[in-house]
Tab-separated table of C-alpha atoms and ligand atoms in Angstrom:
chain	number	residue	atom	x	y	z
F	1	MET	CA	0.000	0.000	0.000
F	2	SER	CA	1.326	3.458	-0.847
F	3	ARG	CA	2.507	5.676	1.991
F	4	LEU	CA	0.085	8.289	3.283
F	5	VAL	CA	1.122	11.921	3.637
F	6	VAL	CA	-1.354	14.072	5.530
F	7	VAL	CA	-1.146	17.830	5.158
F	8	SER	CA	-3.055	20.200	7.428
F	9	ASN	CA	-2.549	23.737	8.657
F	10	ARG	CA	-1.753	22.630	12.200
F	11	VAL	CA	-0.125	19.345	13.039
F	12	ALA	CA	-1.581	17.849	16.198
F	13	PRO	CA	0.446	14.894	17.463
F	14	VAL	CA	-1.593	12.291	19.344
F	15	ALA	CA	0.149	10.354	22.081
F	16	GLU	CA	-0.881	6.718	22.258
F	17	ASP	CA	-1.944	6.843	25.897
F	18	GLN	CA	-3.473	10.315	25.869
F	19	PRO	CA	-7.066	10.486	24.715
F	20	SER	CA	-7.104	14.261	24.576
F	21	ALA	CA	-7.694	15.033	20.931
F	22	GLY	CA	-10.887	15.345	18.899
F	23	GLY	CA	-11.977	14.021	15.491
F	24	LEU	CA	-9.476	15.200	12.903
F	25	ALA	CA	-6.407	14.384	14.973
F	26	VAL	CA	-7.639	10.947	16.027
F	27	GLY	CA	-8.962	10.003	12.561
F	28	VAL	CA	-5.834	11.078	10.755
F	29	HIS	CA	-3.537	9.497	13.312
F	30	GLY	CA	-5.361	6.168	12.938
F	31	ALA	CA	-4.850	6.256	9.168
F	32	LEU	CA	-1.173	7.097	9.517
F	33	LYS	CA	-0.645	4.211	11.897
F	34	GLN	CA	-2.327	1.764	9.510
F	35	SER	CA	-0.438	2.571	6.339
F	36	GLY	CA	2.616	4.275	7.807
F	37	GLY	CA	3.228	7.845	6.860
F	38	ILE	CA	3.919	11.438	7.617
F	39	TRP	CA	1.897	14.341	8.903
F	40	PHE	CA	3.121	17.655	7.509
F	41	GLY	CA	2.155	21.220	8.430
F	42	TRP	CA	2.674	24.281	10.603
F	43	SER	CA	4.237	23.630	14.012
F	44	GLY	CA	2.119	26.350	15.632
F	45	GLU	CA	5.183	28.515	16.246
F	46	ILE	CA	5.840	31.992	14.916
F	47	VAL	CA	9.555	32.352	14.212
F	48	ASP	CA	11.866	35.201	13.179
F	49	ALA	CA	13.309	33.304	10.243
F	50	PRO	CA	11.493	30.177	9.020
F	51	PRO	CA	13.955	27.298	8.593
F	52	GLU	CA	14.995	25.875	5.251
F	53	THR	CA	13.656	22.421	6.052
F	54	PRO	CA	10.903	21.070	8.285
F	55	THR	CA	11.685	19.445	11.627
F	56	LEU	CA	11.241	15.696	11.316
F	57	TYR	CA	10.417	13.438	14.235
F	58	GLN	CA	8.819	10.110	14.943
F	59	GLN	CA	6.206	9.432	17.629
F	60	ASP	CA	4.403	6.136	18.138
F	61	SER	CA	5.219	4.897	14.624
F	62	VAL	CA	3.959	8.061	12.937
F	63	GLY	CA	6.333	10.540	11.299
F	64	TYR	CA	5.840	14.268	11.762
F	65	ALA	CA	7.264	17.077	9.650
F	66	THR	CA	6.553	20.535	11.036
F	67	ILE	CA	7.694	24.033	10.229
F	68	GLY	CA	7.336	27.485	11.819
F	69	LEU	CA	5.763	30.507	10.119
F	70	SER	CA	7.098	34.052	10.020
F	71	ARG	CA	4.978	36.791	11.608
F	72	ARG	CA	4.108	38.153	8.140
F	73	ASP	CA	3.035	34.715	6.875
F	74	TYR	CA	0.980	34.122	9.985
F	75	ASP	CA	-0.730	37.513	9.673
F	76	GLN	CA	-1.517	37.223	5.976
F	77	TYR	CA	-2.123	33.501	5.430
F	78	TYR	CA	-3.563	32.325	8.755
F	79	ARG	CA	-5.059	35.323	10.532
F	80	GLY	CA	-5.804	37.216	7.322
F	81	PHE	CA	-7.178	35.342	4.366
F	82	SER	CA	-7.912	31.979	6.078
F	83	ASN	CA	-9.617	33.291	9.210
F	84	GLY	CA	-10.563	36.841	8.215
F	85	THR	CA	-12.021	35.995	4.792
F	86	LEU	CA	-12.644	32.279	4.200
F	87	TRP	CA	-13.841	31.213	7.665
F	88	PRO	CA	-16.570	33.880	8.012
F	89	THR	CA	-17.706	33.623	4.380
F	90	PHE	CA	-17.872	29.843	4.378
F	91	HIS	CA	-20.014	30.151	7.536
F	92	TYR	CA	-22.292	32.604	5.720
F	93	ARG	CA	-21.070	35.595	7.765
F	94	THR	CA	-20.244	37.871	4.854
F	95	ASP	CA	-20.896	40.770	7.245
F	96	LEU	CA	-17.795	39.751	9.230
F	97	SER	CA	-15.648	38.905	6.229
F	98	ARG	CA	-12.979	41.248	4.903
F	99	TYR	CA	-10.834	41.030	1.804
F	100	ASP	CA	-7.312	42.336	1.398
F	101	ARG	CA	-5.264	41.622	-1.710
F	102	LYS	CA	-2.032	41.521	0.265
F	103	GLU	CA	-3.459	38.867	2.570
F	104	TYR	CA	-4.638	36.800	-0.372
F	105	ALA	CA	-1.180	37.082	-1.956
F	106	GLY	CA	0.255	35.887	1.365
F	107	TYR	CA	-2.172	32.951	1.409
F	108	LEU	CA	-1.012	31.850	-2.053
F	109	ARG	CA	2.618	32.454	-1.150
F	110	VAL	CA	2.455	30.291	1.979
F	111	ASN	CA	0.640	27.487	0.128
F	112	ALA	CA	3.399	27.494	-2.505
F	113	TRP	CA	6.093	27.674	0.189
F	114	LEU	CA	4.609	24.699	2.053
F	115	VAL	CA	4.643	22.708	-1.189
F	116	GLU	CA	8.298	23.633	-1.698
F	117	LYS	CA	9.115	22.404	1.833
F	118	LEU	CA	7.187	19.167	1.438
F	119	LYS	CA	8.525	18.254	-1.999
F	120	PRO	CA	11.953	16.897	-0.947
F	121	ILE	CA	10.285	14.487	1.513
F	122	LEU	CA	7.818	13.078	-1.034
F	123	ARG	CA	8.095	9.765	-2.845
F	124	PRO	CA	6.482	9.309	-6.267
F	125	ASP	CA	3.846	6.845	-5.060
F	126	ASP	CA	2.843	8.715	-1.876
F	127	LEU	CA	-0.833	9.403	-1.442
F	128	LEU	CA	-1.544	12.951	-0.240
F	129	TRP	CA	-4.517	13.824	1.937
F	130	VAL	CA	-4.878	17.590	2.445
F	131	HIS	CA	-7.229	19.120	5.036
F	132	ASP	CA	-9.322	22.238	5.225
F	133	TYR	CA	-9.787	25.796	4.021
F	134	HIS	CA	-6.251	26.985	4.705
F	135	LEU	CA	-5.041	24.823	1.845
F	136	LEU	CA	-7.573	25.200	-1.003
F	137	PRO	CA	-4.841	25.900	-3.634
F	138	PHE	CA	-2.302	23.404	-2.282
F	139	ALA	CA	-2.817	20.844	-5.072
F	140	ARG	CA	-2.541	23.534	-7.760
F	141	MET	CA	0.824	24.556	-6.293
F	142	CYS	CA	1.876	20.889	-6.239
F	143	ARG	CA	1.030	20.490	-9.912
F	144	GLU	CA	2.990	23.655	-10.735
F	145	ALA	CA	5.941	22.206	-8.819
F	146	GLY	CA	5.771	19.038	-10.915
F	147	ILE	CA	4.216	16.817	-8.240
F	148	ALA	CA	1.994	14.293	-10.019
F	149	ASN	CA	0.962	12.221	-6.967
F	150	ARG	CA	-2.659	11.512	-6.274
F	151	ILE	CA	-4.014	14.229	-3.962
F	152	GLY	CA	-7.295	14.302	-2.048
F	153	PHE	CA	-8.829	17.170	-0.093
F	154	PHE	CA	-11.348	17.190	2.729
F	155	LEU	CA	-13.190	20.375	3.721
F	156	HIS	CA	-14.138	20.348	7.411
F	157	ILE	CA	-16.306	23.465	7.226
F	158	PRO	CA	-19.387	24.181	5.066
F	159	PHE	CA	-19.015	25.004	1.373
F	160	PRO	CA	-21.208	28.053	0.686
F	161	VAL	CA	-23.692	28.440	-2.150
F	162	GLU	CA	-22.622	30.391	-5.220
F	163	PRO	CA	-23.951	33.898	-4.377
F	164	VAL	CA	-22.211	33.770	-1.011
F	165	LEU	CA	-18.939	32.394	-2.377
F	166	ARG	CA	-18.884	35.096	-5.040
F	167	THR	CA	-18.426	37.732	-2.333
F	168	VAL	CA	-14.813	36.494	-2.061
F	169	PRO	CA	-13.218	38.373	-4.967
F	170	PRO	CA	-10.812	35.625	-6.150
F	171	HIS	CA	-13.551	32.952	-5.905
F	172	ARG	CA	-13.000	31.672	-9.413
F	173	GLU	CA	-9.254	31.344	-9.047
F	174	LEU	CA	-9.709	29.510	-5.755
F	175	THR	CA	-12.240	27.016	-7.031
F	176	GLU	CA	-10.296	26.421	-10.232
F	177	ALA	CA	-7.311	25.657	-8.016
F	178	MET	CA	-9.456	23.178	-6.045
F	179	CYS	CA	-10.003	21.268	-9.283
F	180	ALA	CA	-6.298	20.348	-9.277
F	181	TYR	CA	-7.188	17.820	-6.544
F	182	ASP	CA	-8.164	14.311	-7.627
F	183	LEU	CA	-10.867	13.964	-4.980
F	184	LEU	CA	-12.791	16.656	-3.090
F	185	GLY	CA	-14.598	15.489	0.063
F	186	PHE	CA	-17.342	17.415	1.872
F	187	GLN	CA	-19.210	16.913	5.153
F	188	THR	CA	-22.760	16.875	3.734
F	189	ASP	CA	-24.603	16.476	0.437
F	190	ASP	CA	-25.553	20.159	0.652
F	191	ASP	CA	-21.879	21.189	0.666
F	192	CYS	CA	-21.013	18.798	-2.139
F	193	THR	CA	-23.931	20.032	-4.235
F	194	ALA	CA	-23.000	23.664	-3.558
F	195	PHE	CA	-19.528	22.995	-4.959
F	196	SER	CA	-20.784	21.054	-7.985
F	197	ASP	CA	-23.416	23.709	-8.805
F	198	TYR	CA	-20.826	26.455	-8.513
F	199	ALA	CA	-18.369	24.532	-10.702
F	200	ARG	CA	-21.000	23.966	-13.378
F	201	ARG	CA	-22.149	27.572	-13.478
F	202	GLN	CA	-18.888	29.442	-12.957
F	203	LEU	CA	-16.212	27.091	-14.281
F	204	GLY	CA	-18.168	25.349	-17.024
F	205	ALA	CA	-17.698	21.953	-15.335
F	206	VAL	CA	-19.530	19.077	-16.996
F	207	PRO	CA	-20.796	16.122	-14.926
F	208	GLN	CA	-19.367	12.962	-16.510
F	209	ALA	CA	-20.701	10.319	-14.147
F	210	PRO	CA	-22.180	10.471	-10.642
F	211	GLY	CA	-19.570	12.263	-8.531
F	212	VAL	CA	-17.233	13.036	-11.421
F	213	LEU	CA	-16.806	16.503	-12.944
F	214	ALA	CA	-14.815	17.377	-16.047
F	215	VAL	CA	-13.307	20.830	-15.672
F	216	GLY	CA	-11.299	21.801	-18.722
F	217	ARG	CA	-8.851	18.977	-19.272
F	218	ARG	CA	-9.038	17.757	-15.680
F	219	ARG	CA	-11.405	15.299	-14.060
F	220	VAL	CA	-12.201	15.739	-10.399
F	221	ARG	CA	-14.202	13.430	-8.179
F	222	VAL	CA	-16.488	14.905	-5.533
F	223	GLY	CA	-18.179	13.112	-2.642
F	224	THR	CA	-19.768	13.340	0.795
F	225	TYR	CA	-17.868	11.913	3.769
F	226	PRO	CA	-19.509	12.914	7.065
F	227	ILE	CA	-16.861	12.859	9.799
F	228	GLY	CA	-17.807	10.733	12.800
F	229	VAL	CA	-16.705	9.673	16.268
F	230	LEU	CA	-15.796	6.349	17.884
F	231	PRO	CA	-18.967	5.657	19.949
F	232	ASP	CA	-17.611	2.744	21.998
F	233	GLU	CA	-14.470	4.598	22.962
F	234	ILE	CA	-16.550	7.625	24.020
F	235	GLN	CA	-18.862	5.401	26.103
F	236	GLU	CA	-15.834	4.165	27.959
F	237	GLN	CA	-14.290	7.620	28.333
F	238	SER	CA	-17.554	9.032	29.657
F	239	GLN	CA	-17.521	6.576	32.543
F	240	THR	CA	-13.951	7.085	33.710
F	241	HIS	CA	-14.736	10.204	35.745
F	242	SER	CA	-18.314	9.322	36.718
F	243	ASN	CA	-17.279	8.788	40.304
F	244	SER	CA	-14.540	11.393	40.416
F	245	ARG	CA	-14.652	14.091	43.054
F	246	GLN	CA	-15.272	16.806	40.442
F	247	ILE	CA	-18.329	15.108	38.925
F	248	LEU	CA	-19.713	14.091	42.320
F	249	ASN	CA	-19.245	17.640	43.615
F	250	LEU	CA	-20.951	18.996	40.549
F	251	LYS	CA	-23.928	16.671	41.016
F	252	GLN	CA	-24.142	17.489	44.687
F	253	GLY	CA	-23.997	21.215	43.961
F	254	LEU	CA	-26.845	20.879	41.498
F	255	HIS	CA	-29.242	19.670	44.234
F	256	GLN	CA	-31.279	17.537	41.798
F	257	ARG	CA	-31.457	20.353	39.252
F	258	ARG	CA	-31.421	19.325	35.629
F	259	LEU	CA	-28.265	20.176	33.728
F	260	ILE	CA	-28.002	21.659	30.235
F	261	MET	CA	-24.523	21.314	28.755
F	262	SER	CA	-22.777	23.139	25.906
F	263	VAL	CA	-19.144	22.866	24.835
F	264	ASP	CA	-17.624	24.885	22.007
F	265	ARG	CA	-14.596	26.712	20.860
F	266	LEU	CA	-15.479	30.356	21.427
F	267	ASP	CA	-16.483	31.269	17.878
F	268	TYR	CA	-19.207	33.461	16.373
F	269	SER	CA	-20.347	30.572	14.138
F	270	LYS	CA	-21.400	28.588	17.207
F	271	GLY	CA	-24.403	30.810	18.029
F	272	LEU	CA	-23.544	31.269	21.694
F	273	VAL	CA	-25.292	34.599	22.277
F	274	GLU	CA	-28.512	33.324	20.639
F	275	ARG	CA	-28.255	30.215	22.800
F	276	PHE	CA	-27.973	32.258	26.006
F	277	GLN	CA	-30.973	34.328	24.978
F	278	ALA	CA	-33.094	31.243	24.325
F	279	PHE	CA	-32.196	29.848	27.736
F	280	GLU	CA	-33.329	33.113	29.282
F	281	ARG	CA	-36.552	32.945	27.255
F	282	LEU	CA	-37.196	29.502	28.752
F	283	LEU	CA	-36.948	31.000	32.227
F	284	GLU	CA	-39.345	33.784	31.208
F	285	MET	CA	-41.856	31.480	29.553
F	286	ALA	CA	-41.838	28.606	32.011
F	287	PRO	CA	-41.695	29.726	35.668
F	288	ALA	CA	-41.757	26.053	36.730
F	289	HIS	CA	-38.190	25.660	35.486
F	290	ARG	CA	-36.813	28.612	37.463
F	291	GLY	CA	-34.408	27.355	40.071
F	292	LYS	CA	-34.754	23.816	38.669
F	293	VAL	CA	-32.317	23.910	35.774
F	294	SER	CA	-28.684	24.974	35.357
F	295	PHE	CA	-26.884	25.673	32.129
F	296	ILE	CA	-23.120	25.159	31.829
F	297	GLN	CA	-21.374	26.637	28.806
F	298	ILE	CA	-17.734	25.674	28.371
F	299	ALA	CA	-16.066	27.865	25.751
F	300	PRO	CA	-12.344	28.573	25.946
F	301	PRO	CA	-11.144	31.484	23.808
F	302	SER	CA	-9.814	30.610	20.373
F	303	ARG	CA	-7.935	32.801	17.863
F	304	SER	CA	-8.020	35.558	20.465
F	305	ASP	CA	-5.690	37.808	18.509
F	306	VAL	CA	-8.420	38.260	15.898
F	307	GLU	CA	-10.606	41.278	16.723
F	308	MET	CA	-13.892	39.491	15.928
F	309	TYR	CA	-13.121	36.888	18.537
F	310	ARG	CA	-12.522	39.506	21.186
F	311	ASN	CA	-15.930	40.986	20.337
F	312	ILE	CA	-17.839	37.731	20.695
F	313	ARG	CA	-16.146	37.163	24.028
F	314	ARG	CA	-17.260	40.566	25.292
F	315	GLN	CA	-20.826	40.003	24.047
F	316	LEU	CA	-21.047	36.684	25.783
F	317	GLU	CA	-19.658	37.899	29.073
F	318	SER	CA	-22.180	40.680	29.032
F	319	ALA	CA	-25.100	38.330	28.159
F	320	ALA	CA	-24.152	35.867	30.913
F	321	GLY	CA	-23.736	38.717	33.410
F	322	ARG	CA	-27.077	40.245	32.514
F	323	ILE	CA	-29.023	36.977	32.642
F	324	ASN	CA	-27.424	35.882	35.891
F	325	GLY	CA	-27.938	39.369	37.340
F	326	ARG	CA	-31.628	39.072	36.585
F	327	TRP	CA	-32.295	35.536	37.800
F	328	THR	CA	-29.668	34.415	40.318
F	329	ASP	CA	-30.853	33.921	43.909
F	330	LEU	CA	-29.156	32.749	47.082
F	331	THR	CA	-28.908	29.123	46.052
F	332	TRP	CA	-29.102	29.127	42.255
F	333	THR	CA	-26.978	30.577	39.447
F	334	PRO	CA	-28.696	29.842	36.124
F	335	ILE	CA	-25.685	30.097	33.762
F	336	ARG	CA	-22.151	29.002	34.448
F	337	TYR	CA	-19.990	30.301	31.669
F	338	ILE	CA	-16.570	28.681	31.872
F	339	ASN	CA	-13.679	30.028	29.838
F	340	LYS	CA	-11.230	27.165	29.960
F	341	ASN	CA	-10.307	23.881	28.348
F	342	TYR	CA	-11.134	20.532	29.877
F	343	ASP	CA	-9.491	17.286	28.965
F	344	ARG	CA	-11.451	14.878	26.876
F	345	LEU	CA	-12.261	12.372	29.621
F	346	MET	CA	-13.749	15.097	31.789
F	347	LEU	CA	-15.795	16.516	28.896
F	348	MET	CA	-17.286	13.133	28.063
F	349	SER	CA	-18.117	12.589	31.742
F	350	LEU	CA	-19.798	15.999	31.879
F	351	PHE	CA	-21.858	15.082	28.817
F	352	ARG	CA	-22.946	11.903	30.554
F	353	ALA	CA	-23.883	13.781	33.713
F	354	SER	CA	-26.154	16.242	31.884
F	355	GLN	CA	-29.758	15.843	30.766
F	356	ILE	CA	-29.606	18.063	27.701
F	357	GLY	CA	-26.870	18.545	25.092
F	358	TYR	CA	-27.489	22.049	23.759
F	359	VAL	CA	-25.704	22.402	20.411
F	360	THR	CA	-26.958	25.312	18.355
F	361	PRO	CA	-24.415	26.666	15.859
F	362	LEU	CA	-25.598	29.225	13.293
F	363	ARG	CA	-23.614	27.193	10.762
F	364	ASP	CA	-21.234	24.264	11.239
F	365	GLY	CA	-19.520	21.804	8.901
F	366	MET	CA	-20.422	18.832	11.077
F	367	ASN	CA	-20.122	19.531	14.843
F	368	LEU	CA	-18.518	16.647	16.653
F	369	VAL	CA	-19.729	17.813	20.056
F	370	ALA	CA	-23.280	16.800	19.054
F	371	LYS	CA	-22.082	13.301	18.185
F	372	GLU	CA	-19.914	13.016	21.281
F	373	TYR	CA	-22.830	14.059	23.497
F	374	VAL	CA	-25.015	11.265	22.111
F	375	ALA	CA	-22.264	8.652	22.342
F	376	ALA	CA	-21.557	9.554	25.981
F	377	GLN	CA	-25.148	8.955	27.203
F	378	PRO	CA	-26.159	6.006	29.399
F	379	ALA	CA	-28.447	3.768	27.293
F	380	ASP	CA	-31.000	3.272	30.093
F	381	ASP	CA	-31.444	6.964	30.917
F	382	PRO	CA	-30.089	9.045	28.032
F	383	GLY	CA	-30.121	12.822	27.766
F	384	VAL	CA	-31.758	14.726	24.902
F	385	LEU	CA	-29.839	16.418	22.097
F	386	VAL	CA	-31.172	19.862	21.121
F	387	LEU	CA	-29.462	20.492	17.795
F	388	SER	CA	-29.343	23.314	15.263
F	389	GLU	CA	-30.670	22.420	11.839
F	390	PHE	CA	-27.623	24.285	10.441
F	391	ALA	CA	-25.059	21.858	11.829
F	392	GLY	CA	-23.902	19.194	9.366
F	393	ALA	CA	-24.691	16.657	12.106
F	394	ALA	CA	-28.414	17.442	11.735
F	395	ARG	CA	-28.385	15.508	8.438
F	396	GLU	CA	-27.658	12.287	10.324
F	397	LEU	CA	-29.131	12.949	13.768
F	398	GLY	CA	-32.295	14.776	12.696
F	399	ASP	CA	-34.599	11.839	13.551
F	400	GLY	CA	-33.440	11.508	17.134
F	401	ALA	CA	-32.499	15.047	18.111
F	402	LEU	CA	-34.863	17.947	18.707
F	403	LEU	CA	-33.935	20.130	15.753
F	404	VAL	CA	-34.089	23.883	16.247
F	405	ASN	CA	-33.548	27.021	14.223
F	406	PRO	CA	-30.990	29.068	16.197
F	407	TYR	CA	-32.516	32.313	14.913
F	408	ASP	CA	-35.853	31.412	16.568
F	409	THR	CA	-35.476	32.248	20.256
F	410	ASP	CA	-38.983	31.094	21.203
F	411	GLY	CA	-38.598	27.872	19.235
F	412	MET	CA	-35.336	27.040	20.977
F	413	ALA	CA	-36.830	27.821	24.392
F	414	GLN	CA	-39.760	25.518	23.579
F	415	ALA	CA	-37.409	22.721	22.532
F	416	LEU	CA	-35.485	23.072	25.802
F	417	GLY	CA	-38.780	22.922	27.707
F	418	ARG	CA	-39.814	19.804	25.817
F	419	ALA	CA	-36.441	18.134	26.384
F	420	LEU	CA	-36.636	18.841	30.124
F	421	ILE	CA	-39.861	16.874	30.522
F	422	MET	CA	-39.380	14.189	27.857
F	423	PRO	CA	-40.368	10.721	29.176
F	424	VAL	CA	-37.602	8.144	29.426
F	425	GLU	CA	-39.152	5.828	26.797
F	426	GLU	CA	-39.071	8.550	24.151
F	427	ARG	CA	-35.539	9.528	25.152
F	428	LYS	CA	-34.379	5.912	24.786
F	429	GLU	CA	-35.981	5.507	21.396
F	430	ARG	CA	-34.421	8.711	20.090
F	431	HIS	CA	-31.050	7.801	21.535
F	432	GLN	CA	-31.076	4.349	19.910
F	433	GLN	CA	-31.879	5.890	16.555
F	434	MET	CA	-28.969	8.311	16.835
F	435	MET	CA	-26.574	5.607	18.061
F	436	ARG	CA	-27.378	3.550	14.974
F	437	ARG	CA	-26.349	6.450	12.767
F	438	LEU	CA	-23.195	7.081	14.799
F	439	ARG	CA	-22.167	3.463	14.403
F	440	GLU	CA	-22.933	3.412	10.672
F	441	ASN	CA	-20.862	6.544	10.037
F	442	ASP	CA	-18.116	6.319	12.596
F	443	LEU	CA	-14.668	7.893	12.396
F	444	ASP	CA	-13.008	4.782	10.942
F	445	ARG	CA	-15.556	4.636	8.166
F	446	TRP	CA	-15.066	8.321	7.344
F	447	ARG	CA	-11.346	7.797	6.902
F	448	ASP	CA	-11.570	4.413	5.180
F	449	ARG	CA	-14.190	5.535	2.658
F	450	PHE	CA	-12.239	8.672	1.786
F	451	LEU	CA	-8.944	6.847	1.378
F	452	ALA	CA	-10.520	3.964	-0.560
F	453	ASP	CA	-12.038	6.450	-3.003
F	454	LEU	CA	-8.745	8.311	-3.271
F	455	ARG	CA	-6.838	5.072	-3.889
F	456	GLY	CA	-9.533	3.799	-6.286
F	457	ASP	CA	-8.959	2.920	-9.928
F	458	GLU	CA	-11.434	5.475	-11.253
F	459	PHE	CA	-8.607	7.937	-11.814
F	460	ALA	CA	-6.571	5.662	-14.016
Z	501	LIG	P1	-14.610	22.732	15.298
Z	501	LIG	O1	-15.196	24.016	14.797
Z	501	LIG	O2	-13.472	22.867	16.240
Z	501	LIG	O3	-14.153	21.776	14.090
Z	501	LIG	P2	-16.296	20.576	16.614
Z	501	LIG	O4	-16.467	19.574	15.555
Z	501	LIG	O5	-17.544	20.764	17.406
Z	501	LIG	O6	-15.886	22.000	16.021
Z	501	LIG	O7	-15.203	20.254	17.760
Z	501	LIG	C1	-13.995	19.680	17.577
Z	501	LIG	C2	-13.461	18.949	18.848
Z	501	LIG	O8	-12.958	19.841	19.870
Z	501	LIG	C3	-14.492	18.055	19.540
Z	501	LIG	O9	-13.924	16.787	19.662
Z	501	LIG	C4	-14.711	18.687	20.925
Z	501	LIG	O10	-14.936	17.746	21.960
Z	501	LIG	C5	-13.444	19.444	21.154
Z	501	LIG	N1	-13.743	20.648	21.937
Z	501	LIG	C6	-14.590	21.626	21.606
Z	501	LIG	N2	-14.645	22.541	22.592
Z	501	LIG	C7	-13.795	22.118	23.563
Z	501	LIG	C8	-13.423	22.615	24.854
Z	501	LIG	N3	-13.967	23.724	25.341
Z	501	LIG	N4	-12.524	21.906	25.580
Z	501	LIG	C9	-11.988	20.782	25.101
Z	501	LIG	N5	-12.317	20.254	23.906
Z	501	LIG	C10	-13.206	20.913	23.149
Z	501	LIG	C11	-14.171	21.816	12.645
Z	501	LIG	C12	-15.510	22.187	12.006
Z	501	LIG	C13	-16.612	21.246	12.506
Z	501	LIG	C14	-16.217	19.789	12.223
Z	501	LIG	C15	-14.804	19.507	12.737
Z	501	LIG	C16	-14.314	18.123	12.303
Z	501	LIG	O11	-15.841	23.540	12.288
Z	501	LIG	O12	-17.846	21.550	11.864
Z	501	LIG	O13	-17.128	18.929	12.870
Z	501	LIG	O14	-13.878	20.462	12.237
Z	501	LIG	O15	-14.420	17.958	10.932
């Protein structure tokens, strides 16, 4: 079997005995262990003078090749075009998106530079698997550098519909560059269709067979590969801390109150302010729940050197302060807004200890928290998932979750109210349905399907 080379913006080593990482890291690491291979990308460091060659090291049978970025590269490629333009636009927040030609030039420059650094390590029969929006033109740069290897790409975030994508001025150049990949993978059928429709209308792509587009002289395959979790592993993880002092103290402190749980990176796409408002609406609409339910939001800051992220943090602190100021009494604080990271075992145990998983992004590629919440539940007394219809996960979990529109405050409050009184039989039935889907589309299947399609003979 050919060697696998994974390329992603950040390289996240996974230690064998440390179950701390989420989906991408675990899925990719598993693939690298199976076929042997290398994970290449940014080390996470900003350096005065980027080195000539990447740092190579081996950990638990997986090779890593990482490299630092200069301040200018970081500002233009990562903070600028990737997170100031592509991230907001691909999450339909054109109001938050900005475009700067210098940043775009930096984005292209760093993609080409990464290709130059990877090239000496590559063997002719290596299979390349490139991840996410930071690297849309990576394959184009490879082709220009004479790299003819098979290259697949997986987009972890949504792919926007044509009118939204067109707000990014170099949209055509970017999508043409994407066609230099052999296989393009998306989280949902909606994302895959959005790309294919765009390619037909703007690039003159012609569908040749199901999932195959001819674009000029190139043929590119497109497909849907919903990323998943490992349900059995999460079940186990969720029980490790069940009797720990922290969880027991938490339960004791709740005094039989029901617990609503949310966990996110602090990001405007996650709909946190809307979520807080809907929780407050529940307290307004349903006096019976006052003093009987607590809401814990865990959201450590991310990308905090980007102005937009500082704003969302301020908004959230003010919403939590206002709501708590209005409702808190001597023995009850309705919202606990926690700004720090927890390790994975503790998170899964917290999911298991809560009666509602409250996952309401305004837009999300998949949302693994929703899947982890379901997998962590006890089968005989499971909690209820309240899930935004705009998360990719809603495509698979829509039958078992209570789907909500995060722009509808009353609707979300109603769903919370319904979840709080849902009888155990209905909760079990819904949970079983969702577990079936989680098992069908688990993390191993995501990776295996993608790599099988990338290795397939269809390209010959
Ligand atoms: P993210 O936007 O980071 O990922 P998500 O999929 O929900 O969103 O979370 C990733 C992982 O981080 C999960 O395993 C979660 O448990 C963990 N995590 C989140 N908040 C945490 C916290 N406060 N402390 C510790 N761990 C935390 C992007 C896309 C998603 C897509 C994933 C994978 O935006 O739509 O599902 O990639 O493809």
